[in-house]
Coordinates of C-alpha atoms in Angstrom, one line a residue:
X17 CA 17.5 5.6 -31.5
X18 CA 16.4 2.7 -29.8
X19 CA 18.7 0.5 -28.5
X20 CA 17.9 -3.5 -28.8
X21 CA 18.5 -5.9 -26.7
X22 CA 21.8 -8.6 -27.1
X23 CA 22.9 -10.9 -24.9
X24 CA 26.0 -9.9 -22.4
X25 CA 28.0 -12.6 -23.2
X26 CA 28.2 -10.8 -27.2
X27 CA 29.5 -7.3 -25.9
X28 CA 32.6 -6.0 -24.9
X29 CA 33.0 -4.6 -21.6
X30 CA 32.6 -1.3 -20.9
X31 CA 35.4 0.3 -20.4
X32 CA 34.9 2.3 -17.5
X33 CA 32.5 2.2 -14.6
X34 CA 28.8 3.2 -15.6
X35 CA 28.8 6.7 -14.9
X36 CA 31.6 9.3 -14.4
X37 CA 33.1 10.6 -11.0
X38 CA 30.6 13.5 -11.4
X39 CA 27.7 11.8 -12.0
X40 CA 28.2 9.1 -9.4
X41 CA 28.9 11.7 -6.7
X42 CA 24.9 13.4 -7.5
X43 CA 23.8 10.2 -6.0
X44 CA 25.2 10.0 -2.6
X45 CA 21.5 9.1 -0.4
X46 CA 21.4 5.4 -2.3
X47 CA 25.0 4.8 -2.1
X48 CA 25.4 5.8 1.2
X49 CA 22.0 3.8 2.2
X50 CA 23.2 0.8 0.0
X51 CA 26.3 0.8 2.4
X52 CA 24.6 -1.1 4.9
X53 CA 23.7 -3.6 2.6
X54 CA 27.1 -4.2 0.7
X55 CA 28.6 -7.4 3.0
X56 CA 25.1 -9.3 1.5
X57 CA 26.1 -8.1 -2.1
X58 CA 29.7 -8.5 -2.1
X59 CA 29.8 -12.0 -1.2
X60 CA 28.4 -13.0 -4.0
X61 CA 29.6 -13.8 -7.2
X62 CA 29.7 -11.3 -10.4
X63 CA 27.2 -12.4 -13.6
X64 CA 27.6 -14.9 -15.6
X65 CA 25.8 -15.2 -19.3
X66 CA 23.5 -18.0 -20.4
X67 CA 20.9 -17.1 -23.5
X68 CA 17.7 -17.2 -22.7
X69 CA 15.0 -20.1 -24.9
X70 CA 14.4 -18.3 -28.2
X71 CA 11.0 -20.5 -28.2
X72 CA 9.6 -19.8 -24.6
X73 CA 5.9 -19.4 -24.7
X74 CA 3.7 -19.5 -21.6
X75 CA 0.3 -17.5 -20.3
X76 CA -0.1 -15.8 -16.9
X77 CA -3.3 -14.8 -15.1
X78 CA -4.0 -10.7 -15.3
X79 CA -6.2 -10.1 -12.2
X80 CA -6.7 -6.1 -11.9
X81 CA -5.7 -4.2 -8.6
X82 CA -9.6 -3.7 -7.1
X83 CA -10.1 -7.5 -7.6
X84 CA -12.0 -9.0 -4.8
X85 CA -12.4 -6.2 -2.8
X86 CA -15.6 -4.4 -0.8
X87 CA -15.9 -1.5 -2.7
X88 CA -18.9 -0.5 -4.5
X89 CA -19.1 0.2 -8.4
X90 CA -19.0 3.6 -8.3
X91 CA -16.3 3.6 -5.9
X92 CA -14.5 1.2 -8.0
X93 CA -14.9 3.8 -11.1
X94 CA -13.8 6.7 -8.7
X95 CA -10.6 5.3 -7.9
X96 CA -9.8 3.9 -11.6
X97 CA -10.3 7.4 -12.7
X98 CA -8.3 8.9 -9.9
X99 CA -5.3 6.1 -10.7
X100 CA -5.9 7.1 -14.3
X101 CA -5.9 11.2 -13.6
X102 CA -1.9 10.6 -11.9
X103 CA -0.8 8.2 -14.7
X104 CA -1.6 11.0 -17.3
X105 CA 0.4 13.8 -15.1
X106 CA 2.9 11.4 -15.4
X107 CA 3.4 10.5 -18.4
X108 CA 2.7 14.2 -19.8
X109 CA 5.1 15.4 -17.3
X110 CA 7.9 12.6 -19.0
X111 CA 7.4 13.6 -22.2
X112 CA 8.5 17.3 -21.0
X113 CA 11.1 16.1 -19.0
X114 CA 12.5 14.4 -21.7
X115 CA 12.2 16.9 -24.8
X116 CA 15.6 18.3 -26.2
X117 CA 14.5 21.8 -24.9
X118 CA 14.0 20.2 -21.1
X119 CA 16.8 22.2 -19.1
X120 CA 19.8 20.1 -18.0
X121 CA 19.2 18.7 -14.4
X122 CA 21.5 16.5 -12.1
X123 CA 20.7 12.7 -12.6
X124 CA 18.6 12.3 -9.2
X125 CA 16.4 14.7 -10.2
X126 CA 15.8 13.6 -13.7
X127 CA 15.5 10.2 -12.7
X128 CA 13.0 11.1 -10.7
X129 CA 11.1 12.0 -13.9
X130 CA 12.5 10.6 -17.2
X131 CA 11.7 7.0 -15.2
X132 CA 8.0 8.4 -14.9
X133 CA 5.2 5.8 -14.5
X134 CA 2.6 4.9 -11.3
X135 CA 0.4 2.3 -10.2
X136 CA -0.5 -0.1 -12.9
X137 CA -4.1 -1.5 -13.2
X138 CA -3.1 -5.5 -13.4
X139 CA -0.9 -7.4 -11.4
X140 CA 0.8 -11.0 -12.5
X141 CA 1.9 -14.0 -10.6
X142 CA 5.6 -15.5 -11.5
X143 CA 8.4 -16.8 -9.5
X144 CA 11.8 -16.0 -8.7
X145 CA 15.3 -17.4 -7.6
X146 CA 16.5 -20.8 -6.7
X147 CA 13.9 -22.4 -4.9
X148 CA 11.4 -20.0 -6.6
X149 CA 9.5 -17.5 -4.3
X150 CA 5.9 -16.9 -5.9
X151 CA 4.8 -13.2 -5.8
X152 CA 2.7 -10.9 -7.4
X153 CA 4.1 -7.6 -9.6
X154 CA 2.1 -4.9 -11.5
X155 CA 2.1 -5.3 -15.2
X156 CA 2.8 -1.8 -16.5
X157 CA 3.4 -1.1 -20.4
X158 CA 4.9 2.1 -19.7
X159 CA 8.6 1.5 -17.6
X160 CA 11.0 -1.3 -18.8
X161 CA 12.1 -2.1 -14.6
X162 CA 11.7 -5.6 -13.2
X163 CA 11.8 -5.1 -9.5
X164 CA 11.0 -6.5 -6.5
X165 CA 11.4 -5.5 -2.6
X166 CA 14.5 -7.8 -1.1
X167 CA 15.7 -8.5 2.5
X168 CA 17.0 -7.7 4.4
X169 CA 14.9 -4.3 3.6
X170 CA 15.5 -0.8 5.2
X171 CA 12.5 0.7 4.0
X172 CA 9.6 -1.0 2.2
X173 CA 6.2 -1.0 1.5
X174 CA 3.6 -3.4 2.7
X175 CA 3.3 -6.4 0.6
X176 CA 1.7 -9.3 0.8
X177 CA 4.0 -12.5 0.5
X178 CA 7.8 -12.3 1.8
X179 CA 10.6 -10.0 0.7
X180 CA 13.2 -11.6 -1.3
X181 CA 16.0 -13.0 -0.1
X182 CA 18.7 -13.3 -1.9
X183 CA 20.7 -15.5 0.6
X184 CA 18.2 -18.1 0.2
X185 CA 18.5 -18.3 -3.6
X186 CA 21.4 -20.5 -5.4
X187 CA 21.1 -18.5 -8.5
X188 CA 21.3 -14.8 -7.8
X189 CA 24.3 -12.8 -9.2
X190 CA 24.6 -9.2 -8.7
X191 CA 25.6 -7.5 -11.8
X192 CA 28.8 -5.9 -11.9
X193 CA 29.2 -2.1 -12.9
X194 CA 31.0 -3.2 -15.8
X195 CA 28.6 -4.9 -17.2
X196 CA 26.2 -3.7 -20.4
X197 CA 23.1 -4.5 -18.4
X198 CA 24.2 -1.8 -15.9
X199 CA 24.7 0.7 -18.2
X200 CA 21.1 0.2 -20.1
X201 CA 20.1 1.8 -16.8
X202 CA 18.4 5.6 -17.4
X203 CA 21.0 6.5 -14.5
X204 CA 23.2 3.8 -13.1
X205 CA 25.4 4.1 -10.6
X206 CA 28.2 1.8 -8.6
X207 CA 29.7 1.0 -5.5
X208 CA 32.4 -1.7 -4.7
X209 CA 32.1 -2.5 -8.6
X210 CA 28.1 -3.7 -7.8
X211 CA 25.5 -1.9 -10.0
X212 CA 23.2 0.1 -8.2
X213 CA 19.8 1.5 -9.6
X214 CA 17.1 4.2 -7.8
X215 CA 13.8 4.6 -10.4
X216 CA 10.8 6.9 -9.1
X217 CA 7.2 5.9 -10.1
X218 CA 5.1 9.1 -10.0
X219 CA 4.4 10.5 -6.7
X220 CA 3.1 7.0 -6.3
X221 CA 6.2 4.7 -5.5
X222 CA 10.0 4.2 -5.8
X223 CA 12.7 1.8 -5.3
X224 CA 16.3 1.5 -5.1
X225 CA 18.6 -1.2 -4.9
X226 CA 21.1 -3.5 -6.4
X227 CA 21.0 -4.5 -10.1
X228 CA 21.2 -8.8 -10.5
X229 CA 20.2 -11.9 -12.5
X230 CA 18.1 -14.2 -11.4
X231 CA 16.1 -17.3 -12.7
X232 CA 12.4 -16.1 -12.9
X233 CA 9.7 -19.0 -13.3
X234 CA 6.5 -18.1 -15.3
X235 CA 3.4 -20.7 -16.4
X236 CA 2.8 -23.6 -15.6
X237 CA -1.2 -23.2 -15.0
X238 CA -3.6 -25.0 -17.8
X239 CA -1.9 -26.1 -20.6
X240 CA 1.1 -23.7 -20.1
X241 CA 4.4 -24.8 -20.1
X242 CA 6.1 -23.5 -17.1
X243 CA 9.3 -21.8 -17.8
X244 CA 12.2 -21.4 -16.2
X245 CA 14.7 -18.5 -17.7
X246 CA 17.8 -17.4 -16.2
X247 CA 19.6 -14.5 -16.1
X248 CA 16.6 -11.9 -16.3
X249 CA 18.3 -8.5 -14.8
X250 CA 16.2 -7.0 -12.2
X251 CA 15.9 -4.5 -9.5
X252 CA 16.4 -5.9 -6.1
X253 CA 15.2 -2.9 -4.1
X254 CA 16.0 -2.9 -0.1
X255 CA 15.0 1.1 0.1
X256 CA 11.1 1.5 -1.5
X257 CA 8.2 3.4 -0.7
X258 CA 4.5 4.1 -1.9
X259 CA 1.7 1.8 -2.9
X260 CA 2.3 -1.9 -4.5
X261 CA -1.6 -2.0 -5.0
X262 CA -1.0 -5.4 -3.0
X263 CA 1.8 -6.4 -4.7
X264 CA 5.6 -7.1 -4.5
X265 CA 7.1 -5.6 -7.4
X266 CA 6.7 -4.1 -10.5
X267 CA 7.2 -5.9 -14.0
X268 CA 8.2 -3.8 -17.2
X269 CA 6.7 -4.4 -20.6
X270 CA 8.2 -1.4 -22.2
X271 CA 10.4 -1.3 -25.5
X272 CA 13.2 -0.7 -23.7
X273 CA 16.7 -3.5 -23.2
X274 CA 15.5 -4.1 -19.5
X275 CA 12.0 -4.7 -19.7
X276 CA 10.7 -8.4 -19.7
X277 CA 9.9 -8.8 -22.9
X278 CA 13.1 -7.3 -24.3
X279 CA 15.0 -9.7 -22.2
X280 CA 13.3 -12.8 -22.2
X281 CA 12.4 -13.3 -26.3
X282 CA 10.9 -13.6 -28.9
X283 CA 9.9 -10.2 -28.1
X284 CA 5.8 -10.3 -28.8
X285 CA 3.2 -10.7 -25.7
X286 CA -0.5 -9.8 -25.8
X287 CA -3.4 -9.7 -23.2
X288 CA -6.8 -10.1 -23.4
X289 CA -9.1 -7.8 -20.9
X290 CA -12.6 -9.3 -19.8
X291 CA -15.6 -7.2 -19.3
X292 CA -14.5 -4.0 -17.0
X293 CA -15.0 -4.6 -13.0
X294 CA -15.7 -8.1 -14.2
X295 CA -15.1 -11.1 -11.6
X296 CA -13.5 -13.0 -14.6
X297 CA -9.8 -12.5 -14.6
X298 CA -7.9 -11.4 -17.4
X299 CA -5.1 -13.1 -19.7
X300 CA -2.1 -12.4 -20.6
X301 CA 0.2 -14.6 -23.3
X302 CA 3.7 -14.7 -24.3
X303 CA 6.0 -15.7 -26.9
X304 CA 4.8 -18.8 -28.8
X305 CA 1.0 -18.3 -26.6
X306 CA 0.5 -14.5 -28.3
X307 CA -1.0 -15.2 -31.7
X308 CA -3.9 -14.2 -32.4
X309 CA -5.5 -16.3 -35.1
X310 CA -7.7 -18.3 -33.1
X311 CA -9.5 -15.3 -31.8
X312 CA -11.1 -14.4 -34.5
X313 CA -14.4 -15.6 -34.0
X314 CA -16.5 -12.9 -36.4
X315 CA -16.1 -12.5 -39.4
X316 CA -17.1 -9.1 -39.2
X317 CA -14.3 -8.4 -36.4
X318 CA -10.9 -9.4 -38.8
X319 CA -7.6 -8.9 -37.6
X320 CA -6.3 -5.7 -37.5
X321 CA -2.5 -4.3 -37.9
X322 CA -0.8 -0.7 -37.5
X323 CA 3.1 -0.1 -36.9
X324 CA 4.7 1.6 -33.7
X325 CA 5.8 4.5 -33.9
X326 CA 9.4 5.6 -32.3
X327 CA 9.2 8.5 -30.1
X328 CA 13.3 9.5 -30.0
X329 CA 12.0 11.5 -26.7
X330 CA 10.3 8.2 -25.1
X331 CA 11.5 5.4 -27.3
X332 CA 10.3 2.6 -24.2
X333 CA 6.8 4.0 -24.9
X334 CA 4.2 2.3 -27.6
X335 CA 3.4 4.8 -29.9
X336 CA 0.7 4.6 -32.5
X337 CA -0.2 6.9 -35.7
X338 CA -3.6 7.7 -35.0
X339 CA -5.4 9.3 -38.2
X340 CA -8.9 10.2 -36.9
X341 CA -11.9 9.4 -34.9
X342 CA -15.1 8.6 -36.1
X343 CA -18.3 8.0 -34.5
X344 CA -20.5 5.7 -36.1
X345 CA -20.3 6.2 -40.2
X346 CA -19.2 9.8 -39.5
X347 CA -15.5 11.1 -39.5
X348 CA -14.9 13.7 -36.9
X349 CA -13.2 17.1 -37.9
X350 CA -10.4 16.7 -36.4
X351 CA -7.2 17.9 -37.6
X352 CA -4.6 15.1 -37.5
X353 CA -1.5 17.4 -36.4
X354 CA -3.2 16.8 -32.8
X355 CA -2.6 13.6 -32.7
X356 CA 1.2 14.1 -34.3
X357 CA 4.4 13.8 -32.1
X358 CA 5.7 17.4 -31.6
X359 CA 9.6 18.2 -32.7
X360 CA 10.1 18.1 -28.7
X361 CA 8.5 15.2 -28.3
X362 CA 5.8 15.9 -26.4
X363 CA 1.9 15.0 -27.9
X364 CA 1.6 11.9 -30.1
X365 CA -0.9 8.5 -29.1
X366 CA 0.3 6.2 -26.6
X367 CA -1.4 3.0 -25.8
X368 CA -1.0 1.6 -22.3
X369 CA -2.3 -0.9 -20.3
X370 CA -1.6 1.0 -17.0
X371 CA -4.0 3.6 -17.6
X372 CA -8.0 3.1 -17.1
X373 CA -9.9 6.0 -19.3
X374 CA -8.3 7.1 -22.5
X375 CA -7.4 10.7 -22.3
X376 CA -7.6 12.3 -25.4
X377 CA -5.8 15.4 -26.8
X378 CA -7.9 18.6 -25.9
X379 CA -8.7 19.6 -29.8
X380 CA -9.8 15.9 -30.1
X381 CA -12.0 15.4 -27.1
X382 CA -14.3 18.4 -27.9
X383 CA -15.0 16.9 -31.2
X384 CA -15.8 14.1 -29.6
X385 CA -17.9 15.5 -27.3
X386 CA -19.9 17.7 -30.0
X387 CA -20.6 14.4 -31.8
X388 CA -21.8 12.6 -29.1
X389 CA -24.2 15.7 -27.9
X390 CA -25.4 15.5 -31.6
X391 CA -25.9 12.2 -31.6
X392 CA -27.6 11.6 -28.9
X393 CA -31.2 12.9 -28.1
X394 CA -30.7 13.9 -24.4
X395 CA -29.3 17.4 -22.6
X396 CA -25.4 16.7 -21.9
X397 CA -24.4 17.1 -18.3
X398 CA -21.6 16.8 -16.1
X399 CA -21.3 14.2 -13.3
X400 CA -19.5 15.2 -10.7
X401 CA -19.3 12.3 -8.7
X402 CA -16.9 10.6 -10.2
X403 CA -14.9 13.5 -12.3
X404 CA -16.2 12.9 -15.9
X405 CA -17.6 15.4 -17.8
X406 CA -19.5 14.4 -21.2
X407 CA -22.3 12.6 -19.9
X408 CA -26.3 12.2 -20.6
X409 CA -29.1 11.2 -17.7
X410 CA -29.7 7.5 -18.1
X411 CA -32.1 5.9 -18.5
X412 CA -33.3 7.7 -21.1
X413 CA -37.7 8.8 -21.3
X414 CA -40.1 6.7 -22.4
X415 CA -41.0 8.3 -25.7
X416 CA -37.3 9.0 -26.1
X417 CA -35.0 6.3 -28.7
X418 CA -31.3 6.5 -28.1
X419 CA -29.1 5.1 -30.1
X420 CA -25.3 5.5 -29.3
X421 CA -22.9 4.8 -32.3
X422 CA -19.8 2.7 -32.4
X423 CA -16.5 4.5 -31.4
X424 CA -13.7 3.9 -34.2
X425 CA -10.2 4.6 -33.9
X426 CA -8.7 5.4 -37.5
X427 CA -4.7 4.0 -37.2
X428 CA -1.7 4.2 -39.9
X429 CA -1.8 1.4 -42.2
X430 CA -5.8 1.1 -42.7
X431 CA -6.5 -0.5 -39.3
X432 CA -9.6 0.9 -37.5
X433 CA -10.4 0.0 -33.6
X434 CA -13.8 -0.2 -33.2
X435 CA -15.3 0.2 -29.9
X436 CA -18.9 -0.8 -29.2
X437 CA -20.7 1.7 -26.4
X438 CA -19.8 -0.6 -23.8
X439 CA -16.2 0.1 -24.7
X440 CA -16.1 3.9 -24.7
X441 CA -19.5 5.0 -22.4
X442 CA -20.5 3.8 -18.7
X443 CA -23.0 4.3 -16.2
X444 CA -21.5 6.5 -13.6
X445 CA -23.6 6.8 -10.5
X446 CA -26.4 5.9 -8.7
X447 CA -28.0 8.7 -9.4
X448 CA -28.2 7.7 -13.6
X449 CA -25.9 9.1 -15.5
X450 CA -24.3 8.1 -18.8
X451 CA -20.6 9.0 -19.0
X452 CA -18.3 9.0 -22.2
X453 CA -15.0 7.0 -20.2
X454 CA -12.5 9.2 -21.7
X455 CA -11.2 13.0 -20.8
X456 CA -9.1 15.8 -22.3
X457 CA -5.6 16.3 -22.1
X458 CA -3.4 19.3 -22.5
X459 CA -0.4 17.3 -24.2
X460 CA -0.9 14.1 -26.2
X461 CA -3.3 10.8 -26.4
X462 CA -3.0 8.0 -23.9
X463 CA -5.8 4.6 -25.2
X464 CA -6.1 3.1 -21.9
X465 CA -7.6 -0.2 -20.9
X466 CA -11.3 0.3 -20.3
X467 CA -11.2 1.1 -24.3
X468 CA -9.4 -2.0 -24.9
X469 CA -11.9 -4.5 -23.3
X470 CA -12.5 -8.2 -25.1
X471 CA -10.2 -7.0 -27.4
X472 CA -7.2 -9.4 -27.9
X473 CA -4.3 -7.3 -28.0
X474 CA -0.6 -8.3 -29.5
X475 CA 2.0 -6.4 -29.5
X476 CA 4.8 -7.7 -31.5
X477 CA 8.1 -5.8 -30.5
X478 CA 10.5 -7.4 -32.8
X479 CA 8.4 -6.3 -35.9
X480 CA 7.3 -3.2 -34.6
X481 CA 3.5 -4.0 -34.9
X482 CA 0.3 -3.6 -32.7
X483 CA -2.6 -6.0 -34.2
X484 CA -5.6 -7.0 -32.2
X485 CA -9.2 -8.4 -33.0
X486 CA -12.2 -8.7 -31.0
X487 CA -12.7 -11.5 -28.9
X488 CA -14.6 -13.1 -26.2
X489 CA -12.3 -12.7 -23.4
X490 CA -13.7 -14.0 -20.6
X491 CA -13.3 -17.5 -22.2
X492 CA -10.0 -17.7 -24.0

């Protein structure tokens, strides 16, 4: 069941250290690591509690990782797809990991893979500590983690603005083992009563470090209010490795207690992505900002609503009941049991914000792609070039009238995503080909973010509701 998220101050202590004797000694390379670092921790002061503003509201600036770089558009689709190809191992290979029938394995190596994620495809500006350092962090849907890479730092990536210094900062607290925020950890560990943390991204990147609070600054651009909220647990990693995608850190939108939005309340944020590889950057909107009432600006587009689904397995992840696929005024046969959680937990429809294609279920996919081959007047081909495999030569003859139908995702509760063909299909090379932006999966759904462009987005965490409407993103 998923836990919720209550301040510090209203729980009792735990009465012994986060983990046992025996799980604390199948951590031994971050402790002993993290020994080096202990005069810096232990000199300062254990957590204290302060709630955070029940009425925060503020917008941030989503820019996506290629932004502003040399590389050309099919280049740019190569590596979105290649990002997209390891997100999907990953989280197929957590929902395995975590099934009831996974064998029992020591707490390093399942942290290594119940924490599961890699690279994001958007990174955010905020602030932390006390005077606030500015950085950038990926946005990722999928892990709950706040982290950044501290000083002084025995192993970290490149980044591009300073480490963190937690000397410098008149608000850092490291959290003390005993406290409840150490023990929402997956696997938590301690050391001379500090709370110590090690999370592994993928094959992509990992950190380790001390657990602590800090004030974290957010808005403040337009006619945001900037915020300042205290006591927001995060990772302060001094041993990290892999690719930041020229970032700092890593920010966690997940249901679970640690991620941003479960800490910082009311627990609702939504995003609206512009046009894919488009120079405009995205938005992203938070508390009071994240309604979406004003975006409704067709009357053909209404507001649409479907409830999250809890996947005991993965409860951090946003599941969705997904009840078919249509394309066009024609429902695919599809049977809906492959879009259905299994008793393991594996399968079931994730959406995620991290991921670029949507990968569908295997069953699912081929229907779609003997709909589209019906549907559209040309001889289907693969193109190789950039790794998708449902695509048409484009442009099309002369004599030859193509008409691609809308895409329409059928959800629980009567809401239907519809995706025009600029949502769903690109054109993948030079050489003219046009590609349906979505592959097949061996285990469950993932809707990633190419499907969810001008589409405002809210997910509403408290109430356990994703809604979103069509809208104009680029000017929002």
């Amino acid at each position: 069941m998923r836990r919720t998220m209550e301040s510090p101050c209203s729980q009792p202590p735990l009465p012994v250290e986060c983990l046992s004797r025996y799980q604390r000694s199948k951590m031994p390379n971050l402790v002993f690591l993290l020994i080096l670092l202990m005069p810096t921790m232990s000199s300062l002061p254990a957590a204290h509690c302060d709630d955070n503003n029940d009425d925060v509201g503020f917008h941030l600036t989503l820019t996506h990782v290629d932004a502003g770089t040399s590389y050309t558009k099919p280049q740019l689709l190569r590596r979105a797809i290649a990002r997209s190809k390891a997100r999907a191992a990953a989280l197929q290979s957590l929902a395995v990991a975590s099934s009831p029938a996974a064998p029992v394995v020591d707490p390093i190596t399942a942290a290594r893979v119940l924490v599961t994620a890699s690279t994001g495809e958007y990174v955010v500006g905020l602030a932390i500590g006390t005077p606030p350092l500015y950085y950038t962090a990926i946005m990722d849907t999928g892990s709950d983690l706040i982290w950044t890479q501290c000083a002084p730092c025995l192993l970290c990536a490149d980044q591009p603005t300073p480490y963190f210094d937690a000397r410098r900062s008149a608000t850092y607290r490291a959290v003390p083992c005993r406290s409840p925020r150490c023990g929402q950890l997956t696997y938590p560990a301690c050391f001379q009563r500090v709370c110590v943390y090690q999370y592994y991204y993928g094959d992509t990147a990992s950190t380790a470090g001390v657990l602590a609070n800090e004030t974290f600054t957010f808005g403040g651009a337009g006619n945001s209010t900037k915020v300042m909220a205290p006591n927001i647990s995060f990772g302060c990693g001094s041993i990290n490795a892999g690719d930041l995608a020229n970032s700092s850190g890593m920010v966690g939108f997940g249901r679970g207690p640690l991620s941003l939005v479960s800490q910082l309340g009311p627990s609702r944020f939504s995003y609206c992505l512009t046009s894919y590889l488009s120079p405009t950057p995205s938005r992203l909107y938070f508390g009071a900002f994240a309604n979406l009432n004003s975006t409704n600006t067709s009357s053909s587009s209404p507001l649409q609503s479907t409830p999250f689904v809890v996947n005991p397995a993965l409860p951090s992840m946003y599941f969705l009941s997904l009840k078919g696929i249509s394309l066009g005024n024609k429902r695919l046969p599809i049977d809906p049991v492959a879009f259905a959680i299994n008793d393991d937990g594996t399968g079931g429809v994730i959406i995620d914000s991290g991921t670029s294609i949507t990968w569908l279920q295997q069953d699912a996919y081929e229907a779609v792609r003997r709909g589209l081959v019906s549907a559209i007047p040309l001889p289907a081909a693969n193109d190789t070039d950039i790794g998708l495999d449902t695509c048409f030569p484009w442009p099309p003859p002369p004599n030859v009238t193509v008409t691609v139908p809308d895409f329409v995702f059928h959800f629980d509760g009567g809401a239907n995503m519809t995706l025009p063909p600029e949502n769903y299909m690109l054109i993948a090379s030079t050489t003219g080909y046009l590609c349906l932006a979505m592959a097949p999966s061996g285990a469950g759904t993932i809707i990633g973010n190419y499907q969810q462009q001008n589409l405002h987005v809210l997910y509403d965490v408290a109430n356990s509701l994703l809604s979103f409407v069509t809208a104009p993103c680029d000017i929002i």
